[in-house]
Amino acid sequence: MTGTEPNARRVLRPPAEYRLAASVRPLTFTPNDPCARIVDGALWWATRTPAGPATLTLRPEPGELVAEGYGPGAEWVVERADAIAGLRDDLTGFAELAVAHPLVNRLAREHRGMRMPATGLVFPRVLRAVYSQKVTGKEAYRAYSATVRHFREPAPGPMPLLLPPEPAAIAAAPYWVFHPFGVEQRRAETLRRAAAVAERLERSVDAVEATRRLTAVAGIGPWTAAEVVRVAYGDPDAVSVGDYHVPNTVAWALAGEPRADDARMLALLEPFRGHRGRVCVLLEAVGIHAPKYGPRMPIRSFARF
């Protein structure tokens, strides 16, 4: 932790309906995320940038959103602060598509202040997504938090946060290093392979190219790629195909059907093409879930690759 004064500052002017906490929630794994948290209504987010480590804070003020950066990468995160806050999120055409379904139409109106962030950084999302493969959210967070603390590096700025691990450190670690974190060899090796090509992944110019490069890594499939590009690039059309719960949620919300497969989910989302992922985000934000049958299943468990 270094320096209490920001190295860069910028004042943004979001639309009146903008909601910071709802928009940046995907940047925090849990309220106790060692790399990001929301404190007194402000986001504190630690990351590695092409210019070096940085911490970004986004603080709402009347009619404004104040972005301040700390550390060597301060200028980089502050320059991208509007994208990270979701203010570059392009809603063009969504209102017209949303009228295809009364629930989506209502959610689009009521939650128009919730925007999709775009961090511009791939590997931190890969870490979270790989750890979320085929396990519960609680297990994924436990592994993620333990990994961050194992490769412990304090983030710059006054908030006691840690930086995400360096990809090179992940790639160099043998797979058994991750076993105490609850990560079996398959996911550990997937993460190490992705870390070895992290520089190439970060050079992807858009979500399409990033998806192609991600799915070329053994152990990463459409689900993991969608989880990454939805936040790294703010892709509003990224659908997590292969999730255990999302098809049921979509089918229940849009058709009153308690169970569905990926094909049925995609058919129901087709009228919203271009914003299919946004529809899923809205449904999750309001807590819509299909009825549970049989033994209780934890949300987001058993996702595929």
Coordinates of C-alpha atoms in Angstrom, one line a residue:
M1 CA 0.0 0.0 0.0
T2 CA 1.6 3.3 -1.1
G3 CA 0.5 6.9 -1.1
T4 CA -2.7 8.4 0.2
E5 CA -3.0 11.0 -2.6
P6 CA -4.2 10.0 -6.0
N7 CA -1.8 10.1 -9.0
A8 CA -4.6 10.9 -11.4
R9 CA -8.1 12.3 -11.2
R10 CA -11.1 12.7 -13.6
V11 CA -14.6 13.9 -13.1
L12 CA -17.3 12.0 -15.1
R13 CA -20.9 13.1 -15.6
P14 CA -23.1 10.1 -15.8
P15 CA -26.8 10.3 -16.8
A16 CA -29.2 11.1 -13.9
E17 CA -30.5 7.5 -13.8
Y18 CA -27.0 5.9 -13.5
R19 CA -26.5 3.5 -10.6
L20 CA -22.9 2.9 -9.7
A21 CA -23.2 0.0 -7.3
A22 CA -25.5 -2.0 -9.6
S23 CA -23.2 -1.3 -12.6
V24 CA -19.9 -2.2 -11.0
R25 CA -21.1 -5.2 -8.9
P26 CA -19.6 -7.7 -11.4
L27 CA -16.1 -6.3 -10.5
T28 CA -16.4 -7.6 -7.0
F29 CA -16.6 -11.4 -6.4
T30 CA -18.1 -11.0 -2.9
P31 CA -18.3 -8.0 -0.4
N32 CA -15.0 -9.3 1.0
D33 CA -13.2 -9.6 -2.3
P34 CA -9.5 -8.9 -1.6
C35 CA -9.1 -7.1 -4.9
A36 CA -12.2 -5.0 -5.1
R37 CA -15.0 -3.8 -2.8
I38 CA -17.7 -1.2 -2.4
V39 CA -17.2 1.0 0.7
D40 CA -19.6 3.8 1.6
G41 CA -21.1 3.8 -1.9
A42 CA -17.7 4.0 -3.7
L43 CA -15.9 1.3 -5.7
W44 CA -12.3 0.5 -4.9
W45 CA -10.8 -1.8 -7.5
A46 CA -7.2 -3.0 -7.7
T47 CA -5.7 -4.4 -10.9
R48 CA -2.7 -4.8 -13.0
T49 CA -2.5 -2.6 -16.1
P50 CA -0.1 -2.4 -19.1
A51 CA 1.4 0.6 -17.2
G52 CA 1.8 -1.2 -13.9
P53 CA -0.3 -1.8 -10.7
A54 CA -3.2 0.5 -10.0
T55 CA -6.1 1.1 -7.7
L56 CA -9.1 2.9 -9.1
T57 CA -11.8 4.5 -6.9
L58 CA -15.1 5.6 -8.3
R59 CA -17.0 7.9 -5.9
P60 CA -20.4 9.3 -6.6
E61 CA -20.9 13.0 -6.0
P62 CA -24.1 15.1 -6.8
G63 CA -24.4 15.0 -10.6
E64 CA -20.8 13.6 -10.9
L65 CA -18.7 10.5 -10.6
V66 CA -15.2 11.2 -9.4
A67 CA -12.5 8.8 -10.6
E68 CA -9.2 8.7 -8.9
G69 CA -6.2 6.4 -9.6
Y70 CA -3.3 5.3 -7.5
G71 CA 0.0 3.7 -8.4
P72 CA 2.0 3.4 -11.7
G73 CA -1.1 2.5 -13.6
A74 CA -3.2 5.4 -12.3
E75 CA -3.4 7.2 -15.6
W76 CA -4.4 4.0 -17.4
V77 CA -7.3 3.2 -15.1
V78 CA -8.5 6.8 -14.9
E79 CA -8.5 7.2 -18.7
R80 CA -10.7 4.0 -18.8
A81 CA -12.8 5.0 -15.8
D82 CA -15.9 5.7 -17.9
A83 CA -15.7 2.2 -19.5
I84 CA -15.0 0.5 -16.1
A85 CA -18.0 2.3 -14.7
G86 CA -20.2 1.1 -17.6
L87 CA -20.6 4.5 -19.1
R88 CA -19.5 3.4 -22.5
D89 CA -22.1 0.7 -22.5
D90 CA -24.0 1.0 -25.7
L91 CA -27.8 0.6 -25.2
T92 CA -28.6 1.4 -28.8
G93 CA -31.5 -0.7 -30.0
F94 CA -32.2 -2.5 -26.7
A95 CA -35.4 -0.6 -25.8
E96 CA -36.8 -1.5 -29.2
L97 CA -35.9 -5.2 -28.7
A98 CA -37.1 -5.3 -25.1
V99 CA -40.7 -4.7 -26.1
A100 CA -40.8 -8.3 -27.5
H101 CA -41.4 -9.5 -23.9
P102 CA -43.4 -7.6 -21.2
L103 CA -41.0 -8.6 -18.4
V104 CA -37.8 -7.7 -20.3
N105 CA -39.5 -4.4 -21.3
R106 CA -40.3 -3.6 -17.7
L107 CA -36.8 -4.5 -16.5
A108 CA -35.2 -2.5 -19.2
R109 CA -37.1 0.6 -18.0
E110 CA -36.7 0.1 -14.3
H111 CA -33.0 -0.8 -14.5
R112 CA -31.9 1.5 -17.3
G113 CA -29.4 3.0 -14.8
M114 CA -27.5 -0.3 -14.5
R115 CA -24.8 -0.4 -17.1
M116 CA -22.3 -3.1 -18.1
P117 CA -18.7 -2.4 -17.2
A118 CA -15.8 -3.1 -19.6
T119 CA -12.4 -3.3 -17.8
G120 CA -10.3 -4.0 -20.9
L121 CA -8.4 -6.6 -18.9
V122 CA -8.8 -10.3 -19.6
F123 CA -6.7 -12.4 -17.3
P124 CA -8.3 -11.3 -14.0
R125 CA -11.6 -12.5 -15.3
V126 CA -10.0 -15.8 -16.5
L127 CA -8.9 -16.5 -13.0
R128 CA -12.4 -16.0 -11.6
A129 CA -14.1 -17.9 -14.5
V130 CA -11.9 -20.9 -14.4
Y131 CA -12.3 -21.2 -10.7
S132 CA -16.0 -21.1 -11.1
Q133 CA -16.1 -24.1 -13.5
K134 CA -18.2 -27.0 -12.1
V135 CA -18.3 -25.7 -8.5
T136 CA -20.5 -23.6 -6.2
G137 CA -20.0 -19.9 -6.0
K138 CA -18.7 -20.3 -2.4
E139 CA -16.1 -22.8 -3.5
A140 CA -15.0 -20.6 -6.4
Y141 CA -14.6 -17.6 -4.2
R142 CA -12.6 -19.5 -1.6
A143 CA -10.2 -20.7 -4.2
Y144 CA -9.9 -17.2 -5.8
S145 CA -9.3 -15.5 -2.5
A146 CA -6.8 -18.1 -1.3
T147 CA -4.9 -17.7 -4.6
V148 CA -4.8 -13.9 -4.4
R149 CA -3.5 -14.1 -0.8
H150 CA -0.9 -16.8 -1.7
F151 CA 0.6 -14.6 -4.4
R152 CA 0.1 -11.6 -2.1
E153 CA 1.1 -8.2 -3.4
P154 CA -0.4 -5.1 -1.8
A155 CA -2.2 -2.7 -4.2
P156 CA -1.3 1.0 -4.3
G157 CA -3.4 3.6 -2.5
P158 CA -5.0 4.0 0.9
M159 CA -7.5 1.1 0.7
P160 CA -6.0 -2.2 2.0
L161 CA -6.5 -4.3 -1.2
L162 CA -4.4 -6.9 -3.0
L163 CA -3.5 -7.1 -6.6
P164 CA -4.6 -10.0 -8.8
P165 CA -1.7 -12.5 -9.3
E166 CA 0.8 -11.9 -12.1
P167 CA 0.0 -14.3 -14.9
A168 CA 3.7 -15.2 -15.0
A169 CA 3.6 -16.3 -11.4
I170 CA 0.5 -18.5 -12.0
A171 CA 2.1 -20.0 -15.1
A172 CA 5.3 -20.9 -13.2
A173 CA 3.6 -22.5 -10.2
P174 CA 3.2 -26.3 -10.3
Y175 CA -0.4 -27.5 -10.3
W176 CA -0.1 -28.9 -6.8
V177 CA 0.4 -25.4 -5.4
F178 CA -3.3 -24.8 -6.0
H179 CA -4.5 -28.0 -4.2
P180 CA -4.8 -26.4 -0.7
F181 CA -7.1 -23.8 -2.3
G182 CA -9.6 -26.5 -3.3
V183 CA -8.5 -26.5 -6.9
E184 CA -8.0 -29.9 -8.6
Q185 CA -5.4 -30.6 -11.2
R186 CA -7.8 -30.0 -14.2
R187 CA -8.7 -26.4 -13.3
A188 CA -5.1 -25.7 -12.1
E189 CA -3.7 -26.8 -15.4
T190 CA -6.3 -24.8 -17.3
L191 CA -5.4 -21.7 -15.4
R192 CA -1.7 -22.2 -15.9
R193 CA -2.2 -22.7 -19.6
A194 CA -4.2 -19.5 -19.9
A195 CA -1.6 -17.6 -17.8
A196 CA 1.2 -18.8 -20.1
V197 CA -0.6 -17.0 -23.1
A198 CA -2.1 -14.1 -21.0
E199 CA -0.1 -11.5 -23.0
R200 CA -1.7 -12.8 -26.2
L201 CA -5.1 -12.9 -24.7
E202 CA -4.8 -9.2 -23.5
R203 CA -3.9 -8.2 -27.1
S204 CA -7.4 -9.3 -28.4
V205 CA -9.0 -6.3 -30.0
D206 CA -12.6 -7.3 -29.2
A207 CA -14.8 -9.9 -27.6
V208 CA -14.9 -12.0 -30.8
E209 CA -11.2 -12.3 -31.1
A210 CA -10.9 -12.8 -27.3
T211 CA -13.4 -15.6 -27.4
R212 CA -11.5 -17.3 -30.2
R213 CA -8.2 -17.1 -28.4
L214 CA -9.7 -18.1 -25.1
T215 CA -11.4 -21.2 -26.5
A216 CA -8.2 -22.3 -28.1
V217 CA -6.8 -22.9 -24.6
A218 CA -7.5 -26.4 -23.5
G219 CA -10.0 -26.4 -20.7
I220 CA -11.7 -23.2 -21.7
G221 CA -15.0 -23.5 -23.5
P222 CA -18.0 -21.2 -24.4
W223 CA -19.1 -20.8 -20.8
T224 CA -15.8 -19.6 -19.5
A225 CA -15.2 -17.3 -22.5
A226 CA -18.6 -15.7 -22.1
E227 CA -18.0 -15.1 -18.4
V228 CA -14.7 -13.3 -19.4
V229 CA -15.8 -11.2 -22.3
R230 CA -19.0 -10.0 -20.7
V231 CA -16.9 -8.0 -18.2
A232 CA -13.5 -7.5 -20.0
Y233 CA -15.2 -6.1 -23.1
G234 CA -18.7 -5.3 -21.8
D235 CA -20.1 -7.6 -24.4
P236 CA -23.9 -7.3 -24.0
D237 CA -24.6 -10.4 -26.2
A238 CA -22.4 -12.9 -24.3
V239 CA -24.5 -15.8 -23.0
S240 CA -23.0 -18.3 -20.7
V241 CA -24.0 -21.4 -22.6
G242 CA -23.4 -24.5 -20.5
D243 CA -24.5 -23.0 -17.2
Y244 CA -26.6 -25.4 -15.0
H245 CA -29.1 -22.7 -13.9
V246 CA -29.2 -19.9 -16.5
P247 CA -31.3 -21.9 -19.1
N248 CA -33.9 -22.6 -16.4
T249 CA -33.9 -19.0 -15.2
V250 CA -34.4 -17.7 -18.8
A251 CA -37.1 -20.3 -19.6
W252 CA -39.0 -19.6 -16.3
A253 CA -38.8 -15.8 -16.8
L254 CA -39.7 -15.7 -20.5
A255 CA -41.9 -18.7 -21.0
G256 CA -43.0 -19.9 -17.6
E257 CA -41.1 -23.2 -18.2
P258 CA -39.3 -24.5 -15.1
R259 CA -36.6 -26.4 -17.0
A260 CA -34.8 -25.9 -20.3
D261 CA -31.6 -26.8 -22.1
D262 CA -29.2 -24.5 -23.9
A263 CA -31.0 -24.8 -27.2
R264 CA -34.3 -23.7 -25.6
M265 CA -32.6 -20.8 -23.8
L266 CA -31.0 -19.5 -27.0
A267 CA -34.3 -19.8 -28.8
L268 CA -36.0 -17.7 -26.1
L269 CA -33.2 -15.1 -26.2
E270 CA -33.1 -14.9 -30.0
P271 CA -35.5 -11.9 -30.2
F272 CA -32.9 -9.9 -28.1
R273 CA -29.9 -10.8 -30.2
G274 CA -27.2 -8.2 -29.7
H275 CA -28.3 -7.9 -26.1
R276 CA -28.9 -11.5 -25.0
G277 CA -26.3 -11.3 -22.3
R278 CA -27.9 -8.1 -21.0
V279 CA -31.2 -9.9 -20.6
C280 CA -29.5 -12.6 -18.5
V281 CA -27.8 -9.9 -16.4
L282 CA -31.2 -8.2 -15.8
L283 CA -32.8 -11.4 -14.8
E284 CA -30.0 -12.2 -12.3
A285 CA -30.0 -8.6 -10.9
V286 CA -33.7 -8.9 -9.9
G287 CA -33.2 -12.4 -8.4
I288 CA -35.4 -14.4 -10.8
H289 CA -34.9 -18.2 -10.4
A290 CA -36.8 -21.2 -11.7
P291 CA -38.5 -23.4 -9.0
K292 CA -36.2 -25.9 -7.5
Y293 CA -37.1 -29.6 -7.7
G294 CA -35.5 -32.3 -5.6
P295 CA -32.4 -31.6 -3.5
R296 CA -31.4 -28.0 -3.2
M297 CA -28.8 -26.9 -5.8
P298 CA -26.5 -24.0 -5.2
I299 CA -26.8 -21.2 -7.7
R300 CA -24.2 -21.2 -10.6
S301 CA -22.9 -24.7 -9.7
F302 CA -21.9 -27.3 -12.2
A303 CA -21.1 -24.8 -15.0
R304 CA -19.3 -26.4 -18.0
F305 CA -16.1 -25.1 -19.4

